Every structure is written in C-alpha cells, then in structure tokens.
PDB file of C-alpha atoms in Angstrom:
ATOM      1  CA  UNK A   1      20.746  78.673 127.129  1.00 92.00           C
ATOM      2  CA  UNK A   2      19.951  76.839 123.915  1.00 95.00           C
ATOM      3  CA  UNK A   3      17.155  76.960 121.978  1.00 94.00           C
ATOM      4  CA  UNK A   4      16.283  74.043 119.871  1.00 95.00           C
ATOM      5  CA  UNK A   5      12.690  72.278 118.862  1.00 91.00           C
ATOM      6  CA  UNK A   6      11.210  75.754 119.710  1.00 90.00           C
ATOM      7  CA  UNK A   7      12.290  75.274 123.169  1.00 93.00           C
ATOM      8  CA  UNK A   8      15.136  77.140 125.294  1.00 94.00           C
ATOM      9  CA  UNK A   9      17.204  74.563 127.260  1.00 96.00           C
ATOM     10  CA  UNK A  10      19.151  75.812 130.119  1.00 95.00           C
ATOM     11  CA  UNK A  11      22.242  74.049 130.244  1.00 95.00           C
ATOM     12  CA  UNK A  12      25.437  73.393 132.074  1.00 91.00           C
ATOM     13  CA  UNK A  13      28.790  73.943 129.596  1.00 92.00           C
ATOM     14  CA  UNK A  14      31.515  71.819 129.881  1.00 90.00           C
ATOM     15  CA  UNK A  15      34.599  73.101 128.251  1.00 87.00           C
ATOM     16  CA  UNK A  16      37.775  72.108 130.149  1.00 83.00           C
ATOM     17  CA  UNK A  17      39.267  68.421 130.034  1.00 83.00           C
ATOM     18  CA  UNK A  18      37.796  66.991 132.920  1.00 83.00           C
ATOM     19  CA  UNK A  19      34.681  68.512 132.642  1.00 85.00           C
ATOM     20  CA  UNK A  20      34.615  67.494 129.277  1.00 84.00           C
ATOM     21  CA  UNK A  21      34.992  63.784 130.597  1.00 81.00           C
ATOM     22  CA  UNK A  22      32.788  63.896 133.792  1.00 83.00           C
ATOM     23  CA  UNK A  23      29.644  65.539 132.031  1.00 86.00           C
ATOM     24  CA  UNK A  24      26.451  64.338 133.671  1.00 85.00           C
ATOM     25  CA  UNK A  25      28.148  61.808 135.462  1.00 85.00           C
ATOM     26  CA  UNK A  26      26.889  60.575 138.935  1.00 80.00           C
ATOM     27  CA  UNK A  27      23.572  63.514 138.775  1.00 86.00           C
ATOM     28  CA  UNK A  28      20.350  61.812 140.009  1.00 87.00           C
ATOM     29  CA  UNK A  29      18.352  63.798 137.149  1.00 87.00           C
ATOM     30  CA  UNK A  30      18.413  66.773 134.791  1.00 92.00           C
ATOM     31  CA  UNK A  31      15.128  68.957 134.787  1.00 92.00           C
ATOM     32  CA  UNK A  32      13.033  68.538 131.629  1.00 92.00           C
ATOM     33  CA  UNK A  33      14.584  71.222 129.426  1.00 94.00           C
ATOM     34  CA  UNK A  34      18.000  70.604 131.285  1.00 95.00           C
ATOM     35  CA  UNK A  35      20.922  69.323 130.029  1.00 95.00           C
ATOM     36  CA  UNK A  36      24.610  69.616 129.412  1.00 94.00           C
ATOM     37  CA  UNK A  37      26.807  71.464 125.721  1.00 95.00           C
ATOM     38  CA  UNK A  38      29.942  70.101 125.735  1.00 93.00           C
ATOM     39  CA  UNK A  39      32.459  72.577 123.733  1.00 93.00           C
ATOM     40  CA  UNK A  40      35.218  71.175 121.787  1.00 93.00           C
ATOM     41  CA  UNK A  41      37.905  73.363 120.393  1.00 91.00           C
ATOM     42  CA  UNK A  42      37.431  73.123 116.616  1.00 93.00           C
ATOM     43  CA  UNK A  43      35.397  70.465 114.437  1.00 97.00           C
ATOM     44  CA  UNK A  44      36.013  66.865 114.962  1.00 97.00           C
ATOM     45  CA  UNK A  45      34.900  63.565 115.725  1.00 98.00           C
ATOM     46  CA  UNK A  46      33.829  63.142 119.422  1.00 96.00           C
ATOM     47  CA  UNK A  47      32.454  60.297 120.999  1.00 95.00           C
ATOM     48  CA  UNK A  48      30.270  60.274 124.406  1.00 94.00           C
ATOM     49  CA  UNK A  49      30.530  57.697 127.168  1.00 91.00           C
ATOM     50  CA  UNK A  50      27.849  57.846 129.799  1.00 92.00           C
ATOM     51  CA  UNK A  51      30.068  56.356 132.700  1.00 90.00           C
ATOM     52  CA  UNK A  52      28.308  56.652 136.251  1.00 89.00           C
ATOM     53  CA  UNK A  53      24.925  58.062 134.245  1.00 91.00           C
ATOM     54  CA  UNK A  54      21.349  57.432 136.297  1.00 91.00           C
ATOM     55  CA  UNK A  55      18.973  58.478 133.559  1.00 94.00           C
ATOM     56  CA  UNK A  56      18.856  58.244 129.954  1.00 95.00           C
ATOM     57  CA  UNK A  57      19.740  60.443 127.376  1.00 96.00           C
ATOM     58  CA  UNK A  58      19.846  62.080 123.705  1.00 98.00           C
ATOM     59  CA  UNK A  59      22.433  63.088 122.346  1.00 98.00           C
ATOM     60  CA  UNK A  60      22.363  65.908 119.654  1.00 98.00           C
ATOM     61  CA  UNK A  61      26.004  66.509 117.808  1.00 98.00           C
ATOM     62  CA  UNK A  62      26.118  70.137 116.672  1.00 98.00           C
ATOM     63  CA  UNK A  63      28.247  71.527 113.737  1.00 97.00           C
ATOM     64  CA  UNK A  64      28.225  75.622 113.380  1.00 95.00           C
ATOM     65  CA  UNK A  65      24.991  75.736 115.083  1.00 94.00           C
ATOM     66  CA  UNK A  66      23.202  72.634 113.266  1.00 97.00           C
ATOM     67  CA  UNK A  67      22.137  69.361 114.244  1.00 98.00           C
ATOM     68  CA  UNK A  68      24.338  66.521 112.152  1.00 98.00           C
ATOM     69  CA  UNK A  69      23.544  63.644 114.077  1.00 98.00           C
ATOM     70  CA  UNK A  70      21.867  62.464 116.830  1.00 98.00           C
ATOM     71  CA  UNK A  71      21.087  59.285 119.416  1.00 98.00           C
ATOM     72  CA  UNK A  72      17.915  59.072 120.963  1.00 98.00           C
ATOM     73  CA  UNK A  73      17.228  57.194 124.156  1.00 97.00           C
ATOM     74  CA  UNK A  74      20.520  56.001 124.804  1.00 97.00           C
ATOM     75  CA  UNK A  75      20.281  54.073 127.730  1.00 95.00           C
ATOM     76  CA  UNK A  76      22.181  54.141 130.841  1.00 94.00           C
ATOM     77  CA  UNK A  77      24.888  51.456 131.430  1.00 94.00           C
ATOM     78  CA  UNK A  78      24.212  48.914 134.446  1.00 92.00           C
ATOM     79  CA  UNK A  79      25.441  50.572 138.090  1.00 88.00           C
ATOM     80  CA  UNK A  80      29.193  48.705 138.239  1.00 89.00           C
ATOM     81  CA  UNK A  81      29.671  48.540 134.698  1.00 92.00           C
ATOM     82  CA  UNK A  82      33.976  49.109 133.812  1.00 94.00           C
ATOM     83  CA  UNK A  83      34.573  51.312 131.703  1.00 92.00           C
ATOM     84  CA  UNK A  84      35.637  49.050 129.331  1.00 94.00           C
ATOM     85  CA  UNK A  85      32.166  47.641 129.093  1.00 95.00           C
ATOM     86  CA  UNK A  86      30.590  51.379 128.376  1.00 94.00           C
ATOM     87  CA  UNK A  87      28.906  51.876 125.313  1.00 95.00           C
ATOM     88  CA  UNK A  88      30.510  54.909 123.136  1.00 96.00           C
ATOM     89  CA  UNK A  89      28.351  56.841 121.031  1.00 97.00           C
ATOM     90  CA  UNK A  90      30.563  58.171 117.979  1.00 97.00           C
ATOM     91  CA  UNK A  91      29.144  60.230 115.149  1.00 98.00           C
ATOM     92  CA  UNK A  92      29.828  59.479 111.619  1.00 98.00           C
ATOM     93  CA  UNK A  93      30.359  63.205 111.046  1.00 98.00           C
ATOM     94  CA  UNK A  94      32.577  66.066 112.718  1.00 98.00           C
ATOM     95  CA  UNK A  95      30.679  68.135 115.495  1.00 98.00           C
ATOM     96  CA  UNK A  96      31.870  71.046 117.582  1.00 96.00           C
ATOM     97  CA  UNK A  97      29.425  71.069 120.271  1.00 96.00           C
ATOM     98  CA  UNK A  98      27.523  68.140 121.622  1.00 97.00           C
ATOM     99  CA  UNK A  99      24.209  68.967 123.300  1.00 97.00           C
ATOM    100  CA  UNK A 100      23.066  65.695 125.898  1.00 97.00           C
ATOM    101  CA  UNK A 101      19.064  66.358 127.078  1.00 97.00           C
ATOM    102  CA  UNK A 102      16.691  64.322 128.690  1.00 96.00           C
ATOM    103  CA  UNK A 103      16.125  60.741 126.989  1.00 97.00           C
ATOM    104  CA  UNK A 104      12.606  61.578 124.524  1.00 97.00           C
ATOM    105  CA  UNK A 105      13.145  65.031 123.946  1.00 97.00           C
ATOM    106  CA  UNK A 106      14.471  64.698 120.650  1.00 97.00           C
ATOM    107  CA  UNK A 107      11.398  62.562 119.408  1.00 97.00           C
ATOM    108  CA  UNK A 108       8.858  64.775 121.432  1.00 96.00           C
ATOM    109  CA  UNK A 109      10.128  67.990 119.848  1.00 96.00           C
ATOM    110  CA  UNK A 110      10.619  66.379 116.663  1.00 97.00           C
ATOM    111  CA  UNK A 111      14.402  67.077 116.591  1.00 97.00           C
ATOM    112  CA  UNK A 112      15.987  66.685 112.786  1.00 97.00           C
ATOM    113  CA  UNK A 113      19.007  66.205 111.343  1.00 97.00           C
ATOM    114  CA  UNK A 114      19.391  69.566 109.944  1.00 97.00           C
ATOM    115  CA  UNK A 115      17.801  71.926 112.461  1.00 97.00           C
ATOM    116  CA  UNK A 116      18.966  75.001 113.923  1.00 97.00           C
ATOM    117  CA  UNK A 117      20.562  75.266 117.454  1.00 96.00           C
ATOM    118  CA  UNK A 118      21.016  78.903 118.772  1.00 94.00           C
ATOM    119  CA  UNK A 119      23.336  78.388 121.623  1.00 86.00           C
ATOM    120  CA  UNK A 120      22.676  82.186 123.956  1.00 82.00           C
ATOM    121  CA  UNK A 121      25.723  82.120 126.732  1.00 67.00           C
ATOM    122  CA  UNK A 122      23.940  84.676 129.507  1.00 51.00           C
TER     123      UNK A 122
END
C-alpha cells in the first residue's frame, strides 16, 4: 500500500530486473487507486517506457518518501509502436522509487512536487 493525496493505493512492487522492465505492460486496466512502485536499489536517475501499455498513466518519481517530479497523463504509445519509437519519461532529478497510477490521479488529488508518500509493505 501507498498512501499519497490522502488516499491509500494498493499497488503491485516491482523490484527484480525484469519486473522492473515489464511493469504494467500488456494489463487491460489498473483499478482506480491501483497502480505499480517500482524499487530501485539506491538513488538515481530512472527513466520509464510504457512499451505494450493500454491505458494512460502518471507517473510520480519518489526520493526518501517524497514526490520530486512527476508526469501527468502520459499517454499510451500506438499498438505496434518499436521500441525505438517509445517515448521515455526521464526525471531531471534522482528518485528511488517510481510510483505509475491511473492517468488524472495526480491532478484530481492535487499531487505536488513536495508531498509525502508513505509506502506500508503488508
């Protein structure tokens, strides 16, 4: 679970390599307070693909339990599109965790720069 906007999301955790690549990948949707944290091992720049994605997304970087950047409504790439035509989304500041919801949530909740993330593995 992570709670963030005043809301708990229950996520999926990706943590290994190729879970780390496939994230959301080829799902048909994720529930409205859904969503995927992706765990890196230590502070650094990551970038996000959305390769095979159905649905749009943000996409909230997380340093130490804070939200340093985000990208709302990123849009899903074309069905067929190489992977050299997929957009990457890279952060102009290091992140540990990345935290990918449903595309609006961010602006709904109202989802800041700056905000606390409490991230609750159960």
């Amino acid at each position: 679970e992570v709670m963030l906007g005043g809301k708990v999301f229950r996520v999926d955790v990706a943590r290994d390599k190729k879970e780390l690549v496939k994230g959301l990948s080829g799902r048909e949707y994720i529930p409205e307070f859904g969503g995927m944290l992706f765990e890196f091992p230590g502070l650094g720049i990551y970038s996000i693909w959305m390769k095979d994605m159905r649905f749009g997304l943000d996409i909230i970087w997380l340093n130490n339990g804070r939200v340093v950047f985000l990208v709302k409504n990123a849009e899903p790439p074309t069905p067929g599109t190489p992977d050299s035509g997929l957009k990457i989304f890279t952060p102009p500041v290091e992140a540990d965790e990345v935290l990918e919801v449903r595309s609006g949530t961010a602006e709904r909740l109202n989802i800041q720069i700056g905000d606390r993330a409490e991230i609750v593995f159960r």
